[in-house]
Amino acid sequence: MLRRVVVTGASSGIGAATVRRFAELGWETVAVARREDRLRALAAETGAHPVVCDVTDEAQVARLAAEVAETGGATGLVNNAGGALGTESVEQSSNDDWRRMFEVNVIGLRTVTAALLPVLRDGARSTGWASILNLTSTAGHDAYPGGGGYNAAKYAAHAVTNVLRLELAGEPIRVMELAPGLVHTEEFTLNRLRGDAAAAAKPYVDVEPLQAEDVARVLVGAFEQPPHVNQDLIVLRPVAQSSVFHTHRGALAPKGE
Ligand SMILES: NC(=O)c1ccc[n+]([C@@H]2O[C@H](COP(=O)([O-])OP(=O)(O)OC[C@H]3O[C@@H](n4cnc5c(N)ncnc54)[C@H](OP(=O)(O)O)[C@@H]3O)[C@@H](O)[C@H]2O)c1
């Protein structure tokens, strides 16, 4: 049975770990991002089919969909490409940052999903099923000061996921959302804080965050469920983070003696 999945944002962090995990379990993968050198290295390691594509560019996404169809089709899509820019308040933040966050986290997700749906339907016709999973964030479920454009974009991605599930009702295509909390990836916070490495290290001090591999294990686990099982929404946090506002720093220990 065809088990081939397209993963966007595969050149680093959660996306790269997801491609590795799928490959470990015998899935074929299509690894998508803008940085070709990183995709080529991942392809050499995992056997992924690399496609250089900016998900915010409709012509490039149309070429991606054609290439996926021509090289074997797909039964899965992981919309993972995304990120945050800035921690300024609503009052102080810049519309350019907001536009860039919406372009990649929301409009990119829609563009890739729309372009790949016919390919996924073909996959579902030949295998019986197809799956879509959108990477949102706990920032798509709880607002926090300084979250501004990222909160708004991930809330939107959450809403789009729910709309899509309703619109695909009656088709054998499950639509899932994975919303992680604090994940220590190499680039996410560094990009958000515009390259300030010292500031970017702070959220991960004295706490055991999720690693990209933790997210990938759970994500791929959702694809590995029997195909009629739809995990609508998976919220995944480190034990030390009980909400976006509560991160325990220091050792965890049972209460009492
Ligand atoms: N890290 C966290 O704490 C955390 C928590 C919750 C949710 N998330 C979400 O999880 C996803 C992955 O995060 P991460 O931590 O793995 O971040 P990351 O390491 O910064 O990875 C982001 C990926 O997206 C790709 N990308 C960005 N813009 C793109 C575009 N226009 N077209 C195609 N690819 C693009 C990047 O590759 P190129 O630059 O090569 O294109 C990169 O591979 C994101 O959606 C993020 O919002 C992260």
Short mmCIF file of N, CA and C and ligand atoms in Angstrom, two decimals, residues 8-16 32-36 38-39 53-57 79-84 104-105 135-139 150 154 178-189 191 204 212, ligand 1:
data_model
loop_
_atom_site.label_atom_id
_atom_site.label_comp_id
_atom_site.label_asym_id
_atom_site.label_seq_id
_atom_site.Cartn_x
_atom_site.Cartn_y
_atom_site.Cartn_z
N THR A 8 6.16 19.77 4.79
CA THR A 8 6.72 21.10 4.51
C THR A 8 7.54 21.57 5.72
N GLY A 9 8.48 22.47 5.44
CA GLY A 9 9.36 22.94 6.52
C GLY A 9 10.27 21.83 6.99
N ALA A 10 10.78 21.05 6.03
CA ALA A 10 11.54 19.84 6.38
C ALA A 10 13.04 20.09 6.51
N SER A 11 13.48 21.34 6.34
CA SER A 11 14.93 21.58 6.35
C SER A 11 15.49 21.75 7.75
N SER A 12 14.64 21.78 8.78
CA SER A 12 15.17 21.92 10.15
C SER A 12 14.11 21.47 11.15
N GLY A 13 14.50 21.45 12.41
CA GLY A 13 13.58 21.29 13.53
C GLY A 13 12.59 20.14 13.40
N ILE A 14 11.32 20.45 13.68
CA ILE A 14 10.26 19.44 13.74
C ILE A 14 10.06 18.76 12.38
N GLY A 15 10.14 19.54 11.31
CA GLY A 15 9.92 18.98 9.97
C GLY A 15 10.97 17.94 9.61
N ALA A 16 12.24 18.26 9.88
CA ALA A 16 13.33 17.31 9.57
C ALA A 16 13.19 16.06 10.42
N VAL A 32 10.05 19.23 1.85
CA VAL A 32 9.84 20.53 1.19
C VAL A 32 10.36 21.67 2.07
N ALA A 33 11.13 22.57 1.50
CA ALA A 33 11.55 23.81 2.18
C ALA A 33 12.25 24.69 1.15
N ARG A 34 12.78 25.83 1.62
CA ARG A 34 13.45 26.72 0.67
C ARG A 34 14.94 26.41 0.56
N ARG A 35 15.57 25.88 1.61
CA ARG A 35 17.03 25.70 1.60
C ARG A 35 17.41 24.34 1.02
N GLU A 36 17.94 24.41 -0.22
CA GLU A 36 18.22 23.19 -0.97
C GLU A 36 19.31 22.34 -0.34
N ARG A 38 20.18 21.88 2.73
CA ARG A 38 19.68 21.10 3.88
C ARG A 38 18.77 19.97 3.42
N LEU A 39 17.95 20.24 2.42
CA LEU A 39 17.07 19.18 1.91
C LEU A 39 17.87 18.05 1.29
N CYS A 53 10.85 24.61 -2.40
CA CYS A 53 9.59 25.32 -2.65
C CYS A 53 9.31 26.29 -1.51
N ASP A 54 8.97 27.51 -1.87
CA ASP A 54 8.50 28.49 -0.90
C ASP A 54 6.98 28.36 -0.84
N VAL A 55 6.46 27.98 0.32
CA VAL A 55 5.01 27.70 0.39
C VAL A 55 4.16 28.96 0.23
N THR A 56 4.80 30.12 0.26
CA THR A 56 4.04 31.36 0.08
C THR A 56 3.96 31.77 -1.39
N ASP A 57 4.58 30.97 -2.26
CA ASP A 57 4.62 31.31 -3.69
C ASP A 57 3.72 30.33 -4.45
N ASN A 79 1.50 19.94 7.08
CA ASN A 79 1.75 21.37 6.92
C ASN A 79 2.47 21.87 8.16
N ASN A 80 3.81 21.87 8.06
CA ASN A 80 4.65 22.21 9.22
C ASN A 80 5.39 23.53 9.02
N ALA A 81 5.61 23.96 7.77
CA ALA A 81 6.36 25.20 7.53
C ALA A 81 5.69 26.34 8.28
N GLY A 82 6.47 27.08 9.02
CA GLY A 82 5.88 28.18 9.79
C GLY A 82 6.89 28.77 10.73
N GLY A 83 6.42 29.71 11.52
CA GLY A 83 7.32 30.32 12.49
C GLY A 83 6.77 31.63 13.01
N ALA A 84 7.54 32.21 13.93
CA ALA A 84 7.15 33.45 14.59
C ALA A 84 8.18 34.54 14.31
N VAL A 104 3.13 32.63 5.81
CA VAL A 104 3.65 31.27 5.91
C VAL A 104 2.74 30.36 6.73
N ASN A 105 2.26 30.84 7.88
CA ASN A 105 1.50 29.96 8.79
C ASN A 105 0.06 29.70 8.35
N LEU A 135 0.50 21.59 11.71
CA LEU A 135 1.25 21.95 12.91
C LEU A 135 0.83 23.35 13.32
N THR A 136 0.09 23.45 14.40
CA THR A 136 -0.23 24.79 14.89
C THR A 136 0.68 25.06 16.08
N SER A 137 0.11 25.31 17.24
CA SER A 137 0.90 25.61 18.44
C SER A 137 -0.08 25.81 19.58
N THR A 138 0.42 25.68 20.82
CA THR A 138 -0.44 26.11 21.93
C THR A 138 -0.70 27.62 21.81
N ALA A 139 0.15 28.32 21.04
CA ALA A 139 -0.11 29.75 20.77
C ALA A 139 -1.34 29.95 19.89
N TYR A 150 1.79 36.13 16.02
CA TYR A 150 1.95 34.67 16.02
C TYR A 150 0.69 34.01 16.58
N LYS A 154 -1.59 31.50 14.36
CA LYS A 154 -1.81 30.10 14.75
C LYS A 154 -3.29 29.86 15.13
N LEU A 178 -1.83 19.23 15.34
CA LEU A 178 -0.91 19.00 16.45
C LEU A 178 -0.43 20.36 16.95
N ALA A 179 -0.68 20.62 18.24
CA ALA A 179 -0.36 21.93 18.84
C ALA A 179 0.68 21.74 19.93
N PRO A 180 1.96 21.93 19.61
CA PRO A 180 2.98 21.75 20.63
C PRO A 180 3.18 23.01 21.47
N GLY A 181 3.64 22.80 22.71
CA GLY A 181 4.08 23.91 23.57
C GLY A 181 5.56 24.17 23.32
N LEU A 182 6.33 24.23 24.40
CA LEU A 182 7.75 24.59 24.29
C LEU A 182 8.58 23.45 23.67
N VAL A 183 9.11 23.72 22.49
CA VAL A 183 9.96 22.74 21.81
C VAL A 183 11.31 23.40 21.56
N HIS A 184 12.38 22.72 21.93
CA HIS A 184 13.71 23.31 21.70
C HIS A 184 14.23 22.89 20.33
N THR A 185 14.00 23.75 19.34
CA THR A 185 14.60 23.52 18.03
C THR A 185 15.65 24.60 17.82
N GLU A 186 16.52 24.31 16.88
CA GLU A 186 17.71 25.14 16.67
C GLU A 186 17.37 26.56 16.24
N GLU A 187 16.31 26.72 15.42
CA GLU A 187 16.13 27.99 14.74
C GLU A 187 14.88 28.77 15.14
N PHE A 188 13.86 28.10 15.70
CA PHE A 188 12.57 28.75 15.89
C PHE A 188 12.68 30.05 16.70
N THR A 189 13.24 29.95 17.92
CA THR A 189 13.31 31.14 18.78
C THR A 189 14.36 32.13 18.27
N ASN A 191 15.04 32.73 15.16
CA ASN A 191 14.38 33.52 14.11
C ASN A 191 13.39 34.51 14.73
N TYR A 204 14.79 28.05 27.39
CA TYR A 204 15.11 26.63 27.59
C TYR A 204 16.02 26.40 28.80
N ALA A 212 12.47 18.14 19.04
CA ALA A 212 11.79 17.91 17.75
C ALA A 212 11.41 16.44 17.59
N1 LIG B 1 9.68 25.32 18.29
C1 LIG B 1 8.58 25.53 18.98
O1 LIG B 1 8.64 25.83 20.20
C2 LIG B 1 7.23 25.37 18.33
C3 LIG B 1 6.14 25.24 19.19
C4 LIG B 1 4.87 25.09 18.62
C5 LIG B 1 4.71 25.10 17.26
N2 LIG B 1 5.79 25.24 16.44
C6 LIG B 1 5.52 25.24 15.00
O2 LIG B 1 6.10 24.07 14.46
C7 LIG B 1 6.55 24.31 13.12
C8 LIG B 1 8.02 23.96 13.01
O3 LIG B 1 8.74 24.69 13.98
P1 LIG B 1 10.28 24.44 14.27
O4 LIG B 1 10.50 24.73 15.71
O5 LIG B 1 10.73 23.17 13.70
O6 LIG B 1 10.88 25.70 13.48
P2 LIG B 1 12.13 25.85 12.49
O7 LIG B 1 13.24 24.94 12.90
O8 LIG B 1 12.37 27.31 12.39
O9 LIG B 1 11.56 25.27 11.11
C9 LIG B 1 10.70 25.99 10.28
C10 LIG B 1 10.74 25.31 8.92
O10 LIG B 1 9.83 25.99 8.06
C11 LIG B 1 10.49 26.23 6.83
N3 LIG B 1 9.92 27.40 6.20
C12 LIG B 1 9.78 28.66 6.72
N4 LIG B 1 9.22 29.47 5.83
C13 LIG B 1 8.99 28.72 4.72
C14 LIG B 1 8.44 29.00 3.45
N5 LIG B 1 8.01 30.24 3.12
N6 LIG B 1 8.35 28.01 2.54
C15 LIG B 1 8.77 26.76 2.85
N7 LIG B 1 9.31 26.43 4.04
C16 LIG B 1 9.41 27.41 4.95
C17 LIG B 1 11.95 26.41 7.19
O11 LIG B 1 12.80 26.04 6.11
P3 LIG B 1 13.49 27.03 5.05
O12 LIG B 1 13.95 28.23 5.82
O13 LIG B 1 14.59 26.20 4.49
O14 LIG B 1 12.43 27.33 4.06
C18 LIG B 1 12.10 25.36 8.27
O15 LIG B 1 12.38 24.08 7.70
C19 LIG B 1 6.22 25.77 12.83
O16 LIG B 1 4.98 25.84 12.18
C20 LIG B 1 6.13 26.39 14.23
O17 LIG B 1 5.32 27.53 14.23
C21 LIG B 1 7.04 25.36 16.95
#
